[in-house]
PDB file of C-alpha atoms in Angstrom:
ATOM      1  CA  UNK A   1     -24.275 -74.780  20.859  1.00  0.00           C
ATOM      2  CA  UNK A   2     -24.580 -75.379  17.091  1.00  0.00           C
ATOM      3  CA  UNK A   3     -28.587 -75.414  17.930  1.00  0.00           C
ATOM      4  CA  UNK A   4     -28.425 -72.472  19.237  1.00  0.00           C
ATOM      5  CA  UNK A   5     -26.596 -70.906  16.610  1.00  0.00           C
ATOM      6  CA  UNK A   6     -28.289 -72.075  13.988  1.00  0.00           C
ATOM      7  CA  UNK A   7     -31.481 -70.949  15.336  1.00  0.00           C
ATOM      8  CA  UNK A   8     -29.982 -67.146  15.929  1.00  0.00           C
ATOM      9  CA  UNK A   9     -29.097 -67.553  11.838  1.00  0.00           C
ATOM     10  CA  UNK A  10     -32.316 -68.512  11.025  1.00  0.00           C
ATOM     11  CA  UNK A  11     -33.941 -65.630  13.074  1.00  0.00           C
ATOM     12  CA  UNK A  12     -31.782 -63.273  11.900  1.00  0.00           C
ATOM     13  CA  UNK A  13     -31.788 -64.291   8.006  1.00  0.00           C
ATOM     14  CA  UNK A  14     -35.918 -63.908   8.568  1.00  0.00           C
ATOM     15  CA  UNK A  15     -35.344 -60.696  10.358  1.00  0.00           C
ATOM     16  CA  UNK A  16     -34.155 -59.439   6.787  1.00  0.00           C
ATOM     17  CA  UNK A  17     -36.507 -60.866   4.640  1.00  0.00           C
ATOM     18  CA  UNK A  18     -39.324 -59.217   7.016  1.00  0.00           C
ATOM     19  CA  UNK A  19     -37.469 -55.889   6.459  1.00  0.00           C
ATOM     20  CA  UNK A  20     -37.238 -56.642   2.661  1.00  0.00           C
ATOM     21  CA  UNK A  21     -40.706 -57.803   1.898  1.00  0.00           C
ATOM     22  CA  UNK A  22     -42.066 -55.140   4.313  1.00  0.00           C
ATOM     23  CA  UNK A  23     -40.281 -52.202   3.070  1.00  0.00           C
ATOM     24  CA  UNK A  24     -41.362 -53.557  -0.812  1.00  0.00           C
ATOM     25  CA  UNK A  25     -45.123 -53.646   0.329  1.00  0.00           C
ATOM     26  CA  UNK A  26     -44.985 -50.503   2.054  1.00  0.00           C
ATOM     27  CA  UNK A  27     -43.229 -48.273  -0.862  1.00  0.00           C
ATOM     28  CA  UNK A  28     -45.361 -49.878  -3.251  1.00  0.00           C
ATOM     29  CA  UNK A  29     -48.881 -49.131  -1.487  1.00  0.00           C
ATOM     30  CA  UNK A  30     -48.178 -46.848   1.334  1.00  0.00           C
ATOM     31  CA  UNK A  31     -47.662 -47.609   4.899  1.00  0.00           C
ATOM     32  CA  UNK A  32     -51.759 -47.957   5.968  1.00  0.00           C
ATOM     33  CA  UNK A  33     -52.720 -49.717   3.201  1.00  0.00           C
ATOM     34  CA  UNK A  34     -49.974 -52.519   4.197  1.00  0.00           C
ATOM     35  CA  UNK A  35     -51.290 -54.603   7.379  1.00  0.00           C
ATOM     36  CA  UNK A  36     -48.876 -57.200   9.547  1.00  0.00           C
ATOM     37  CA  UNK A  37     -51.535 -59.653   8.306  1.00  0.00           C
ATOM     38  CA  UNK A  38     -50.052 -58.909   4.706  1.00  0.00           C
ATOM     39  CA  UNK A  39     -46.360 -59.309   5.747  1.00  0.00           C
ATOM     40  CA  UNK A  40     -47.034 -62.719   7.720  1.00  0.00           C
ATOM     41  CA  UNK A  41     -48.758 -64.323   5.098  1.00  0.00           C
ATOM     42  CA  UNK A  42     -46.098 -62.789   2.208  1.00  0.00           C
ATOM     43  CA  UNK A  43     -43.282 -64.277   4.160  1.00  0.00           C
ATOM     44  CA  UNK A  44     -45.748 -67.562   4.821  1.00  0.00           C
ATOM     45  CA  UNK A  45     -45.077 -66.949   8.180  1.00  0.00           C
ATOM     46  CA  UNK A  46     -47.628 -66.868  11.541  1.00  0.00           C
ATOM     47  CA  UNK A  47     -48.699 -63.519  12.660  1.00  0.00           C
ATOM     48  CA  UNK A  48     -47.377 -64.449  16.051  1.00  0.00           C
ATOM     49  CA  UNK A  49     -43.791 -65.088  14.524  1.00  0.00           C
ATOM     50  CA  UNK A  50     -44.267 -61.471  12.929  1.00  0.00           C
ATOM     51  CA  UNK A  51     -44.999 -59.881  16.369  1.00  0.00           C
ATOM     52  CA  UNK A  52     -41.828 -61.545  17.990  1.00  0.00           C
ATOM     53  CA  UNK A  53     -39.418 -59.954  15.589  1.00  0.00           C
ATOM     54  CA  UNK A  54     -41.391 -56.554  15.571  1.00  0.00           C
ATOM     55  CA  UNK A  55     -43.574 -55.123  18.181  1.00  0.00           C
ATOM     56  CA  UNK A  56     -45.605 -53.080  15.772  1.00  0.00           C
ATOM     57  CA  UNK A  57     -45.528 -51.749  12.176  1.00  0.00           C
ATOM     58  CA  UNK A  58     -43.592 -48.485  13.477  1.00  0.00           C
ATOM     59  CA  UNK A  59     -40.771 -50.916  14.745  1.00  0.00           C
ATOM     60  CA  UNK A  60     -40.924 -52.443  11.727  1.00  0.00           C
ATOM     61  CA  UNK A  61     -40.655 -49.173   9.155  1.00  0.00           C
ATOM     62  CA  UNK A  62     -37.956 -47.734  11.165  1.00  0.00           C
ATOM     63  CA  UNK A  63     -35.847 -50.827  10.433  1.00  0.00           C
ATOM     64  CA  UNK A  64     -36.431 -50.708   7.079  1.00  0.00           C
ATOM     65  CA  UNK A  65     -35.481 -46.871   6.758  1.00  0.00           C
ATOM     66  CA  UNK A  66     -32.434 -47.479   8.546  1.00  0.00           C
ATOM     67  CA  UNK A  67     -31.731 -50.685   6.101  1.00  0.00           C
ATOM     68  CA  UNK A  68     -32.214 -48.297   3.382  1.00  0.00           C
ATOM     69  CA  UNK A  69     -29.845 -45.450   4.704  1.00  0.00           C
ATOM     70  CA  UNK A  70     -26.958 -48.110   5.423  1.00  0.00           C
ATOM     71  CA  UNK A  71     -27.985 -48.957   1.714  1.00  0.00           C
ATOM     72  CA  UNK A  72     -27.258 -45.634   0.533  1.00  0.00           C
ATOM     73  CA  UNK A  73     -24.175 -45.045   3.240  1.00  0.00           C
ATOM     74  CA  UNK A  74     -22.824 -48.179   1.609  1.00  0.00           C
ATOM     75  CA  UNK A  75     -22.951 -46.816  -2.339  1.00  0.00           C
ATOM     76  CA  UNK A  76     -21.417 -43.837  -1.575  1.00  0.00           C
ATOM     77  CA  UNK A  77     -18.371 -45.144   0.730  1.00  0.00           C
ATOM     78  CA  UNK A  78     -17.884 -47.521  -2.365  1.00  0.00           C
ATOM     79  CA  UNK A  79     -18.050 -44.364  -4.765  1.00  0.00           C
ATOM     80  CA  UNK A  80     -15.600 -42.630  -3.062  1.00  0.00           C
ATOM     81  CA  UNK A  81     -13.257 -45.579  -2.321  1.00  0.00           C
ATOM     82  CA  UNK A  82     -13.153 -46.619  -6.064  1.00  0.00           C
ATOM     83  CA  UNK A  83     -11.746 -42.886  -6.818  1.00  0.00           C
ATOM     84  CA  UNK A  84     -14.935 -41.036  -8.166  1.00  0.00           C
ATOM     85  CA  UNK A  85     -15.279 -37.596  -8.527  1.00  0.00           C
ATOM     86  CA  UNK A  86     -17.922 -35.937  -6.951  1.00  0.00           C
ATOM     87  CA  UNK A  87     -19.652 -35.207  -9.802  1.00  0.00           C
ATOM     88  CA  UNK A  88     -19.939 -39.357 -11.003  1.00  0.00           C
ATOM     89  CA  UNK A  89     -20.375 -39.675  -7.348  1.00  0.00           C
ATOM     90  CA  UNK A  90     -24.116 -37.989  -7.929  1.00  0.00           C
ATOM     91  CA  UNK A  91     -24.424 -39.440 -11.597  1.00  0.00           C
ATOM     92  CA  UNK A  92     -24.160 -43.055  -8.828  1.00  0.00           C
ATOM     93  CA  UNK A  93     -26.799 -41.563  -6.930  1.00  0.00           C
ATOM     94  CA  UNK A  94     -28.991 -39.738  -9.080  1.00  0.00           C
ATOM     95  CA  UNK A  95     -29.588 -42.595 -11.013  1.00  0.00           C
ATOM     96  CA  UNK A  96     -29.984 -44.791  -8.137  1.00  0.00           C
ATOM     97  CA  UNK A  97     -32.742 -42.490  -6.505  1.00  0.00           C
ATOM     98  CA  UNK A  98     -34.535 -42.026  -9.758  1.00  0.00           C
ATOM     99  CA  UNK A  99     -34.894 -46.004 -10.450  1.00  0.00           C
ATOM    100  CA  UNK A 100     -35.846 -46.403  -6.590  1.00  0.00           C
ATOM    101  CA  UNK A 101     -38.148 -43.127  -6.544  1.00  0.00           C
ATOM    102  CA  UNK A 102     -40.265 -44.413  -9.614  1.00  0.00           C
ATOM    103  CA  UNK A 103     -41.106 -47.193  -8.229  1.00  0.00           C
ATOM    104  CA  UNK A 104     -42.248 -45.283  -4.600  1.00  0.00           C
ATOM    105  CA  UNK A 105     -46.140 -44.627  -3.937  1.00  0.00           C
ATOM    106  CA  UNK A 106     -47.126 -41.015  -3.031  1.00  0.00           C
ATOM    107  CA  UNK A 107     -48.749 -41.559  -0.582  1.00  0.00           C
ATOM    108  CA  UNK A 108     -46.083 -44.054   1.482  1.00  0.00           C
ATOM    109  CA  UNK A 109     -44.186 -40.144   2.275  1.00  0.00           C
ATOM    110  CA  UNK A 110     -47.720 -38.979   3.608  1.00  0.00           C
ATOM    111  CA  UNK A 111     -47.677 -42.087   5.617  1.00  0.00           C
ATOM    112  CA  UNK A 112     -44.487 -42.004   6.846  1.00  0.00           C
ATOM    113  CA  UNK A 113     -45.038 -38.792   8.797  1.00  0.00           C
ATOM    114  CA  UNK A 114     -47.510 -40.510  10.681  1.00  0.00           C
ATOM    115  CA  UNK A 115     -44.793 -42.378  13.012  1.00  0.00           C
ATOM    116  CA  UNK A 116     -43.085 -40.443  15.715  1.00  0.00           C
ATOM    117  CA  UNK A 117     -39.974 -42.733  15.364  1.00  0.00           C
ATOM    118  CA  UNK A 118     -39.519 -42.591  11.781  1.00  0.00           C
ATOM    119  CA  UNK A 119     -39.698 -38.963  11.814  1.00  0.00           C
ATOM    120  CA  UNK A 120     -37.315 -38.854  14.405  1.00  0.00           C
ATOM    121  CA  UNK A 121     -34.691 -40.579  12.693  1.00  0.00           C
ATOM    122  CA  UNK A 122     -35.247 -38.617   9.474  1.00  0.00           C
ATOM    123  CA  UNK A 123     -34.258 -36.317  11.144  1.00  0.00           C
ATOM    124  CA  UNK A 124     -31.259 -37.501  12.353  1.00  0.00           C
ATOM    125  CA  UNK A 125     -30.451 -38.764   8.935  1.00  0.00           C
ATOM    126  CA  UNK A 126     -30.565 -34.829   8.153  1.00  0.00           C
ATOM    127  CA  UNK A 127     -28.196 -33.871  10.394  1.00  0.00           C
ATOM    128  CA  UNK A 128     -25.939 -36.672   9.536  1.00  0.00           C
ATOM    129  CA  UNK A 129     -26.381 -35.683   5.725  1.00  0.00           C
ATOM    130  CA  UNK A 130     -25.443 -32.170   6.744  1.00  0.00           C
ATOM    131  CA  UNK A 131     -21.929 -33.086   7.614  1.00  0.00           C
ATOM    132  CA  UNK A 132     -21.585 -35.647   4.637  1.00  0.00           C
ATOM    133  CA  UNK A 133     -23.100 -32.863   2.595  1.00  0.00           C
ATOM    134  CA  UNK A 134     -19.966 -30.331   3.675  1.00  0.00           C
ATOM    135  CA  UNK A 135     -17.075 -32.757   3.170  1.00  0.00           C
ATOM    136  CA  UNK A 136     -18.529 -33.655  -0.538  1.00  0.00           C
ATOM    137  CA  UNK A 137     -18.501 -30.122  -1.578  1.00  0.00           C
ATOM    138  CA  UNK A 138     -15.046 -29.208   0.131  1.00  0.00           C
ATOM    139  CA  UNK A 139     -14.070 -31.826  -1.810  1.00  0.00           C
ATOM    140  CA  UNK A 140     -15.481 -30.937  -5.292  1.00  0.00           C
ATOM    141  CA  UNK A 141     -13.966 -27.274  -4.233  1.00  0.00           C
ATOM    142  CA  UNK A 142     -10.233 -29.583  -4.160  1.00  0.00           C
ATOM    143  CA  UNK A 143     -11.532 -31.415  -7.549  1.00  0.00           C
ATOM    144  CA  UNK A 144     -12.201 -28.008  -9.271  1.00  0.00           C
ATOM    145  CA  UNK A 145     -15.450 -28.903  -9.855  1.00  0.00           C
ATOM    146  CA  UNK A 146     -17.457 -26.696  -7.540  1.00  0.00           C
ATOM    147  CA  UNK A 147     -17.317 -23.136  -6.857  1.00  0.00           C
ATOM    148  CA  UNK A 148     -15.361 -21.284  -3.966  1.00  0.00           C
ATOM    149  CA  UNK A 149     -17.686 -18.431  -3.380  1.00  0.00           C
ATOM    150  CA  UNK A 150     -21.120 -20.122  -2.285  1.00  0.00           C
ATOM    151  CA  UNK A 151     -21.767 -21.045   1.084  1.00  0.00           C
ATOM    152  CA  UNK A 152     -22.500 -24.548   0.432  1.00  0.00           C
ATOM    153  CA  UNK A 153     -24.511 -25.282   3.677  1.00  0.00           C
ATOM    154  CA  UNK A 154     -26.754 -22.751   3.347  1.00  0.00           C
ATOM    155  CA  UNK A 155     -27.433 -24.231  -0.345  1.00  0.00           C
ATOM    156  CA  UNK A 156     -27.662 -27.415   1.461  1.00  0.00           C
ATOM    157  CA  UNK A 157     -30.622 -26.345   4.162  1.00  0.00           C
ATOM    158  CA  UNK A 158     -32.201 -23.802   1.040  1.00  0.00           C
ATOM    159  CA  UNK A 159     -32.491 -27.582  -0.497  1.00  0.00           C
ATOM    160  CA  UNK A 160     -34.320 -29.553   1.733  1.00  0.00           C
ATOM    161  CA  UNK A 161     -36.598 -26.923   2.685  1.00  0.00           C
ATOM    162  CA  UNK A 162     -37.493 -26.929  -0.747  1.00  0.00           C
ATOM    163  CA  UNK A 163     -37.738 -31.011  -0.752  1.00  0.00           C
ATOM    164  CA  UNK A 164     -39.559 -30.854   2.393  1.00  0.00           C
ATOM    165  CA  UNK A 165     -42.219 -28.356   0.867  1.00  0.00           C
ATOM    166  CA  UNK A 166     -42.708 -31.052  -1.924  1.00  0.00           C
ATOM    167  CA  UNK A 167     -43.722 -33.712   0.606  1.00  0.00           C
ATOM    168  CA  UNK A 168     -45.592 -31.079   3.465  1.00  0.00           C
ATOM    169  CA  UNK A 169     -47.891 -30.294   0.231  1.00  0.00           C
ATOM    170  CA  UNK A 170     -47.518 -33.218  -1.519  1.00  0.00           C
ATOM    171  CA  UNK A 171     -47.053 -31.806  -5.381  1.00  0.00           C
ATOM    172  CA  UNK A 172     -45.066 -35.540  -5.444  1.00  0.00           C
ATOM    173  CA  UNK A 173     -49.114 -36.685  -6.274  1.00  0.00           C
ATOM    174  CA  UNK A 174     -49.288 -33.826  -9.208  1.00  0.00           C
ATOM    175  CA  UNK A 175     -45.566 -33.984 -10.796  1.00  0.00           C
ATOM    176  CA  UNK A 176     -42.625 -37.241 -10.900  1.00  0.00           C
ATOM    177  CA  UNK A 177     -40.111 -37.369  -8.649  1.00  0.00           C
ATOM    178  CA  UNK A 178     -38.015 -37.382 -11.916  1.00  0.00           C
ATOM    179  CA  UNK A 179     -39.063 -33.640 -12.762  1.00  0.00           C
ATOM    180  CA  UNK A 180     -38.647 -32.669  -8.912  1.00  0.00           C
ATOM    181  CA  UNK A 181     -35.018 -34.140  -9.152  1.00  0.00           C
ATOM    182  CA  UNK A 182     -34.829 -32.146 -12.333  1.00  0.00           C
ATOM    183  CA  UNK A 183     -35.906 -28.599 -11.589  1.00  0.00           C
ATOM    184  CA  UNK A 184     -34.704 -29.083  -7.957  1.00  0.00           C
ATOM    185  CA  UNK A 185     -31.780 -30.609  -7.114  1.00  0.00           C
ATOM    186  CA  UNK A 186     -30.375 -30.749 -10.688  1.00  0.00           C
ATOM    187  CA  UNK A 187     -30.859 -27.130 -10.911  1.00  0.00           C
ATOM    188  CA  UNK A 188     -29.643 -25.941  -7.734  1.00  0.00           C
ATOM    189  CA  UNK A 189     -26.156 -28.342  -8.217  1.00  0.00           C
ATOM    190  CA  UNK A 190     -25.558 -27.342 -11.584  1.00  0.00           C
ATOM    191  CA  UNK A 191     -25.452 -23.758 -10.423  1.00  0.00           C
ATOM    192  CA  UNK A 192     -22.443 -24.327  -7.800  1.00  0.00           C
ATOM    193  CA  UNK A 193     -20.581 -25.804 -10.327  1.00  0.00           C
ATOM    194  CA  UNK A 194     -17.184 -24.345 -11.982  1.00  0.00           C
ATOM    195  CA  UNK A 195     -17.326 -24.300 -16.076  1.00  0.00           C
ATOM    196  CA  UNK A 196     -15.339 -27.463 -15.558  1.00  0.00           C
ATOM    197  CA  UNK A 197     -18.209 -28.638 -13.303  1.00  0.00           C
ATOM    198  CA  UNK A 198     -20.783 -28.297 -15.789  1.00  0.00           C
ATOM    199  CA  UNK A 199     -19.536 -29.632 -18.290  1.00  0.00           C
ATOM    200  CA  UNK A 200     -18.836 -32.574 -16.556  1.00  0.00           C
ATOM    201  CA  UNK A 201     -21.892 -32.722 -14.898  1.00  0.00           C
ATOM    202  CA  UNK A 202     -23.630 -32.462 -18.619  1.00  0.00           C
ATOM    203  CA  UNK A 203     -22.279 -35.335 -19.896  1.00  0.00           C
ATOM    204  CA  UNK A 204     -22.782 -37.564 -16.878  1.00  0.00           C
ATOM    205  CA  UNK A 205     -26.296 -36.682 -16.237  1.00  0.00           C
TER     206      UNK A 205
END
């Protein structure tokens, strides 16, 4: 019994470091420039081992896009349970995004569409960010920090159409994700904020 559970440890334990070396390899030189050959011998591990925790590279990416949502899930539950306002709440992830966005290739968003799967849950993750979205601007309405008079989820899909034009055309490979943030979702917050609001927001950011 302890065999077997120490052998369902071990799997699991190298489940995650595939998913963390992977993900690493793939954001740093795109998604087809990364083969399972490359992960295997990273993780000094046999190809065969590879192929019994993930059928294929798709497998593989979507696990490490939905490591890296629960990531993100997980700093913003901790933002709002430690009291945050919604306005240090995106200081947490602006900053956060920026330092992990820098580091991103082009070309791994390019990639990315590429995979049925991983599309698919993106676009989950949309609709899922859509409700999150709402309940974070209701509650910077409550805080005084955001506006009453703009209909927030129509700011909210006005957004990532504007987001999703940066990757369909990929000006990401002419301009940093640091100006996008910037001139895009900087921009577009900043105007539904209250005086209070921007202020705030201004000294935080």
């Amino acid at each position: 019994m302890s065999r077997s559970m120490s052998s369902e440890a071990y799997r699991a334990s190298l489940k995650g470091k595939v998913i963390h070396v992977a993900m690493s390899e793939f954001l740093r030189h795109g998604v087809s420039a990364v083969k399972m050959d490359d992960i295997a011998a990273a993780l000094s591990i046999s190809k065969r081992t590879l192929y019994e925790i993930f059928a294929n590279k798709e497998d593989l990416l979507l696990a490490g896009m939905k490591a890296y949502m629960a990531k993100n899930t997980a700093k913003r539950d901790k933002a709002i349970n430690e009291g945050h306002n919604v306005i240090e709440q995106f200081q947490l992830f602006y900053q956060s995004e920026i330092e992990m966005m820098s580091k991103v290739n082009p070309v791994f968003f390019s990639d990315m569409a590429k995979y049925p799967k991983v599309m698919a849950f993106r676009n989950q993750v949309h609709d899922e960010t859509r409700q999150n979205g709402y309940n974070y601007f209701r509650r910077g309405i409550e805080e005084g920090l955001f506006r009453k008079d703009v209909d927030h989820m129509i700011v909210m899909q006005f957004s990532q159409a504007i987001l999703d034009y940066f990757i369909l055309h990929e000006v990401y490979k002419r301009v940093s994700v640091e100006t996008i943030f910037q001139n895009v979702v900087l921009v577009i917050l900043r105007g539904l904020c209250t005086e209070k609001g921007a202020r705030l927001l201004d000294e935080k950011v």
